PDB file of C-alpha atoms in Angstrom:
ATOM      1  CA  UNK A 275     -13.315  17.439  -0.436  1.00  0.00           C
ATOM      2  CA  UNK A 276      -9.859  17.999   1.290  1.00  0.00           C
ATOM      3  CA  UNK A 277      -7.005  20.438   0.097  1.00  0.00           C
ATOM      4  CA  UNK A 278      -4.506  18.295  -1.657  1.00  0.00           C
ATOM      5  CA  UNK A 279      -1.377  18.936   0.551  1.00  0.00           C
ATOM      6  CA  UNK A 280       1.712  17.555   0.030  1.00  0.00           C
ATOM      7  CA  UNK A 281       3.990  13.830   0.577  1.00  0.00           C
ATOM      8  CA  UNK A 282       6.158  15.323   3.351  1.00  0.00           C
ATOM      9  CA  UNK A 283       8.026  13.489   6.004  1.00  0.00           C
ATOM     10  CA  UNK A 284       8.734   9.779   7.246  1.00  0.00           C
ATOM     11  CA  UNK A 285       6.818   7.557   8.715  1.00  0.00           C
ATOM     12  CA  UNK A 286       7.439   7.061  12.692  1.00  0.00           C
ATOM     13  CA  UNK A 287       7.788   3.389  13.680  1.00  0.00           C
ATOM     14  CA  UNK A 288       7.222   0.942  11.601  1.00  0.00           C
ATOM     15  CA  UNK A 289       6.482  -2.378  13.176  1.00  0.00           C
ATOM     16  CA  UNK A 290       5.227  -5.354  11.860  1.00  0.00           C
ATOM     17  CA  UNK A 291       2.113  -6.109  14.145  1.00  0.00           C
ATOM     18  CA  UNK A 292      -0.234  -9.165  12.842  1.00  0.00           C
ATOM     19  CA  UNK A 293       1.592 -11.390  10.332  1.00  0.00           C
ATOM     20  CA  UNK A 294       5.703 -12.489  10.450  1.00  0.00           C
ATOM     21  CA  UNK A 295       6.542 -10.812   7.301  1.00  0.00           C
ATOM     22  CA  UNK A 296       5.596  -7.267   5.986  1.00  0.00           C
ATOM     23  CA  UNK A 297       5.893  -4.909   2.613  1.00  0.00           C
ATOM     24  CA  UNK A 298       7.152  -1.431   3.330  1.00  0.00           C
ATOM     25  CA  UNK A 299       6.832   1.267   1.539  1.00  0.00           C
ATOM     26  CA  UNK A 300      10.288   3.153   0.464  1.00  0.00           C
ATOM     27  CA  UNK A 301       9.020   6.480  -1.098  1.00  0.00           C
ATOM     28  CA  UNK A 302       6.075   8.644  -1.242  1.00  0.00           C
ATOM     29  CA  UNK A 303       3.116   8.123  -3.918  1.00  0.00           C
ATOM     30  CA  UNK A 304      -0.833   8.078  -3.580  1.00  0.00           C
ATOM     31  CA  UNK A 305      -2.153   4.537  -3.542  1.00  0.00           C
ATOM     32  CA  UNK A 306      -5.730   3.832  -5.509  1.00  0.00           C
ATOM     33  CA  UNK A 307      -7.687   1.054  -3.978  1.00  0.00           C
ATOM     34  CA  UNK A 308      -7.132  -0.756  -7.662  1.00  0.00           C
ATOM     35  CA  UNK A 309      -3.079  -0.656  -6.962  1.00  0.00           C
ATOM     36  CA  UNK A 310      -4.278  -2.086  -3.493  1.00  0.00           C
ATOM     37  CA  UNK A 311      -6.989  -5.130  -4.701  1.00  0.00           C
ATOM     38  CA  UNK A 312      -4.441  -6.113  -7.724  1.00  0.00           C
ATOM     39  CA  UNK A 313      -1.189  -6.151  -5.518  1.00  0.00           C
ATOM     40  CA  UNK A 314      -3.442  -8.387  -2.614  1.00  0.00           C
ATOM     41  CA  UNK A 315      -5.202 -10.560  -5.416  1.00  0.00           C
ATOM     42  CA  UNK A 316      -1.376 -11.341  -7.078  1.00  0.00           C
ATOM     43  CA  UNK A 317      -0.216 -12.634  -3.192  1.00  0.00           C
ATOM     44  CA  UNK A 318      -3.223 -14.454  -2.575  1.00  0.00           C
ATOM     45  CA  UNK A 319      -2.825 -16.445  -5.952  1.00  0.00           C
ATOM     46  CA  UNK A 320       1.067 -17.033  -5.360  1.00  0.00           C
ATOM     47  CA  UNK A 321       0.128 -18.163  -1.669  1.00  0.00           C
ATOM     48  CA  UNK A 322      -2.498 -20.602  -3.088  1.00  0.00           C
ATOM     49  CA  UNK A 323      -4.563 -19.172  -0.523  1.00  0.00           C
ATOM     50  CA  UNK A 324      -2.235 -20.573   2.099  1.00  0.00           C
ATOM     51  CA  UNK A 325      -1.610 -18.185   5.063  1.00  0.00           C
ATOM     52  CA  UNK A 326      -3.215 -15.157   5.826  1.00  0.00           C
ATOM     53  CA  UNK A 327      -2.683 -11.675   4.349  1.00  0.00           C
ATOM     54  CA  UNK A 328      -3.192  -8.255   6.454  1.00  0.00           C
ATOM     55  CA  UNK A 329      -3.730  -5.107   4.646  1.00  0.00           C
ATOM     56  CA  UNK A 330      -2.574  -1.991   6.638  1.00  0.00           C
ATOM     57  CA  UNK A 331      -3.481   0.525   4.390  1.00  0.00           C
ATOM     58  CA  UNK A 332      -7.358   2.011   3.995  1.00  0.00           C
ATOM     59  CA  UNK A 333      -7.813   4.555   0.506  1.00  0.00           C
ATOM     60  CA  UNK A 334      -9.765   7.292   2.494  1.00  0.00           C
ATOM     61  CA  UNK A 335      -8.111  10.589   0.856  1.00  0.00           C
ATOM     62  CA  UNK A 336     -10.964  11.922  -2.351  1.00  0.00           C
ATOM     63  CA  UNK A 337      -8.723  13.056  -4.699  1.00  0.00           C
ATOM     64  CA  UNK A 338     -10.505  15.621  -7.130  1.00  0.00           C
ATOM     65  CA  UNK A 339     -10.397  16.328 -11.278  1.00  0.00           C
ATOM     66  CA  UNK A 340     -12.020  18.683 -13.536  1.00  0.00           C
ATOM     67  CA  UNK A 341     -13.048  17.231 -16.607  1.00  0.00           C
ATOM     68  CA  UNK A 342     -11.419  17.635 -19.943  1.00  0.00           C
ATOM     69  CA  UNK A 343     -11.690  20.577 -21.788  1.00  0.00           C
ATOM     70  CA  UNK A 344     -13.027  22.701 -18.514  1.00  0.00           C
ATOM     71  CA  UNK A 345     -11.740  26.160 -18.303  1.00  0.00           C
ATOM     72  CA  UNK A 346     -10.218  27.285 -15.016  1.00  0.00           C
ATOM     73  CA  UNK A 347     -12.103  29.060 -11.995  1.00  0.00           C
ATOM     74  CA  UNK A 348     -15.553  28.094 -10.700  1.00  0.00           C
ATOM     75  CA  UNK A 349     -14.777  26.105  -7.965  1.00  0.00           C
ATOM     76  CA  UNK A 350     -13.408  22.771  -7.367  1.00  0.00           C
ATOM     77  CA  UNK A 351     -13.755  19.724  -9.374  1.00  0.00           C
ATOM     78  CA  UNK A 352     -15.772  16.427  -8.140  1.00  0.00           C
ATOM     79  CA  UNK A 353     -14.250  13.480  -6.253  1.00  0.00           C
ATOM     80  CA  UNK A 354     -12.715  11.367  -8.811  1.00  0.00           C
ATOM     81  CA  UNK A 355     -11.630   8.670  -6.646  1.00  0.00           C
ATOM     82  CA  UNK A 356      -9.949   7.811  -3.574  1.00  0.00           C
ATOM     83  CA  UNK A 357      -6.246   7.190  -2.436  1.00  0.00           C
ATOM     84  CA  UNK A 358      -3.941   6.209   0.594  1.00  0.00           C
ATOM     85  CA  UNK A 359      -1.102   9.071   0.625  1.00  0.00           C
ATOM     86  CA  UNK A 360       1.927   6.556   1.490  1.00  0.00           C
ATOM     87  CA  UNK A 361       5.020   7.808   3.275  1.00  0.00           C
ATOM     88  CA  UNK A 362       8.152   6.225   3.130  1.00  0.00           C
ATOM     89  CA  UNK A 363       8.598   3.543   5.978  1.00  0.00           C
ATOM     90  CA  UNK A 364       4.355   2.716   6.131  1.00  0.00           C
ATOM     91  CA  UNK A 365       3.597  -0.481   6.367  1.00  0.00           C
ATOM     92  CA  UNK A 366       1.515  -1.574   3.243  1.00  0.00           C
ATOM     93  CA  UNK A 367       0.651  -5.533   3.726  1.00  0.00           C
ATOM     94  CA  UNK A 368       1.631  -8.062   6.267  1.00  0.00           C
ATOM     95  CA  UNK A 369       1.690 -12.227   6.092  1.00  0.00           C
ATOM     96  CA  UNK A 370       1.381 -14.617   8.287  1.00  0.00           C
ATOM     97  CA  UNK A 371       1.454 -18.731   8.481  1.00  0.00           C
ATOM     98  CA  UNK A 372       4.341 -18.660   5.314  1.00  0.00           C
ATOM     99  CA  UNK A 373       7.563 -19.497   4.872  1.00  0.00           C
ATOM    100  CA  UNK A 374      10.076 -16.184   4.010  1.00  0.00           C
ATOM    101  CA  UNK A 375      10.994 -18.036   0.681  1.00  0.00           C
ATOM    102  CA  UNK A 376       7.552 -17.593  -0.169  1.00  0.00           C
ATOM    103  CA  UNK A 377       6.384 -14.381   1.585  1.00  0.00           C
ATOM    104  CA  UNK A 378       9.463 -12.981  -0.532  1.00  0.00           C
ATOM    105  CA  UNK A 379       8.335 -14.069  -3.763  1.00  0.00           C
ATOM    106  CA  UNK A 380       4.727 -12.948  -3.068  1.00  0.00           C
ATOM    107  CA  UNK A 381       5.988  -9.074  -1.765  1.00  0.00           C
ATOM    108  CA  UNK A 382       7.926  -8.963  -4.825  1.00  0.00           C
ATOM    109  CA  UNK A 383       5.103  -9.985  -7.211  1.00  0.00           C
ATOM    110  CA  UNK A 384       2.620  -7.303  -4.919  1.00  0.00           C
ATOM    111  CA  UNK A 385       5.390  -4.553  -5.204  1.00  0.00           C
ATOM    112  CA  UNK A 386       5.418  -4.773  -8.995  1.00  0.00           C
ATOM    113  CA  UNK A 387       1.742  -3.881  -8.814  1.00  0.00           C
ATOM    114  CA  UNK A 388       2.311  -0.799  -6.443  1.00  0.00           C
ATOM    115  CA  UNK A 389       3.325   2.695  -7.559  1.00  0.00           C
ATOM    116  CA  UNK A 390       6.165   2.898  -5.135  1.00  0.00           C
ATOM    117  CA  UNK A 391       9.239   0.591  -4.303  1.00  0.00           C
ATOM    118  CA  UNK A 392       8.824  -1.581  -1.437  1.00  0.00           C
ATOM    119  CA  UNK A 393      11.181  -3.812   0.818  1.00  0.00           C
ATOM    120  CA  UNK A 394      10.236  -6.995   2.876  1.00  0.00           C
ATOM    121  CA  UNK A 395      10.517  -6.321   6.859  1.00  0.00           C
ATOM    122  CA  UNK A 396      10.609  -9.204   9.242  1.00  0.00           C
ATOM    123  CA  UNK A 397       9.104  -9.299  12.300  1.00  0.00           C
ATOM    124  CA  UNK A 398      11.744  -8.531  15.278  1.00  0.00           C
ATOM    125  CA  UNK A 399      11.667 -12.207  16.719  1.00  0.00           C
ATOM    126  CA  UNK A 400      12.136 -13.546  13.517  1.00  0.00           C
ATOM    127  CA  UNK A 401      15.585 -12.805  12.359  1.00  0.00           C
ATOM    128  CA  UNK A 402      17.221 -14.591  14.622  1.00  0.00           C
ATOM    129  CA  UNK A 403      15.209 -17.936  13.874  1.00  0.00           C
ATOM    130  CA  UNK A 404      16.658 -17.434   9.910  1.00  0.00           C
TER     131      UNK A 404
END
């Protein structure tokens, strides 16, 4: 179990490393790994499982709950589940072997599926191509 801290800061260079396009993050919120399989599963159906899709995020922060109707005191409360604590700027998915017509239309279907509002980033040797 870790202390639950707190969604503080930026995140420090962003770059898009594997695939041409990326999703990233524009606020702070925890991430389950259900917001993370439903948001992948909605691109890879839009794609028709053309391309490849990169997921930069890993869920590896327990987040802890008491069950109902538990007073307060004795101690802290079992791993519920686990989350990705995403800061604004993180990179959250990346695609490569697309078009940007349809990498667009794919982050924006993923982004209605995530907790947080998300932009599309190119990568830097790609703008100028467009």
């Amino acid at each position: 179990k870790v202390q639950k801290g707190r969604l503080r800061g930026k995140f420090s260079n962003p770059k898009v490393c594997y695939g041409d396009y990326a999703l990233q993050a524009l606020g702070h919120c925890y991430i389950t790994p259900r917001q993370i399989e439903s948001a992948r599963r909605v691109m890879a159906r839009h794609l028709k499982r053309e391309g490849k899709i990169f997921i930069r995020i890993f869920p590896d922060k327990p987040i802890t709950k008491k069950p109902l109707e538990v007073r307060q005191g004795k101690g802290k409360g079992n791993v519920e589940y686990y989350a990705f604590p995403a800061k604004p700027g993180v990179v959250l998915f990346e695609l490569a072997g697309v078009g940007r017509s349809l990498a667009a239309e794919a982050f924006k279907l993923a982004s209605a599926k995530l907790p947080v509002q998300a932009k599309m980033i190119i990568r830097e040797g790609l703008e100028d191509r467009a």
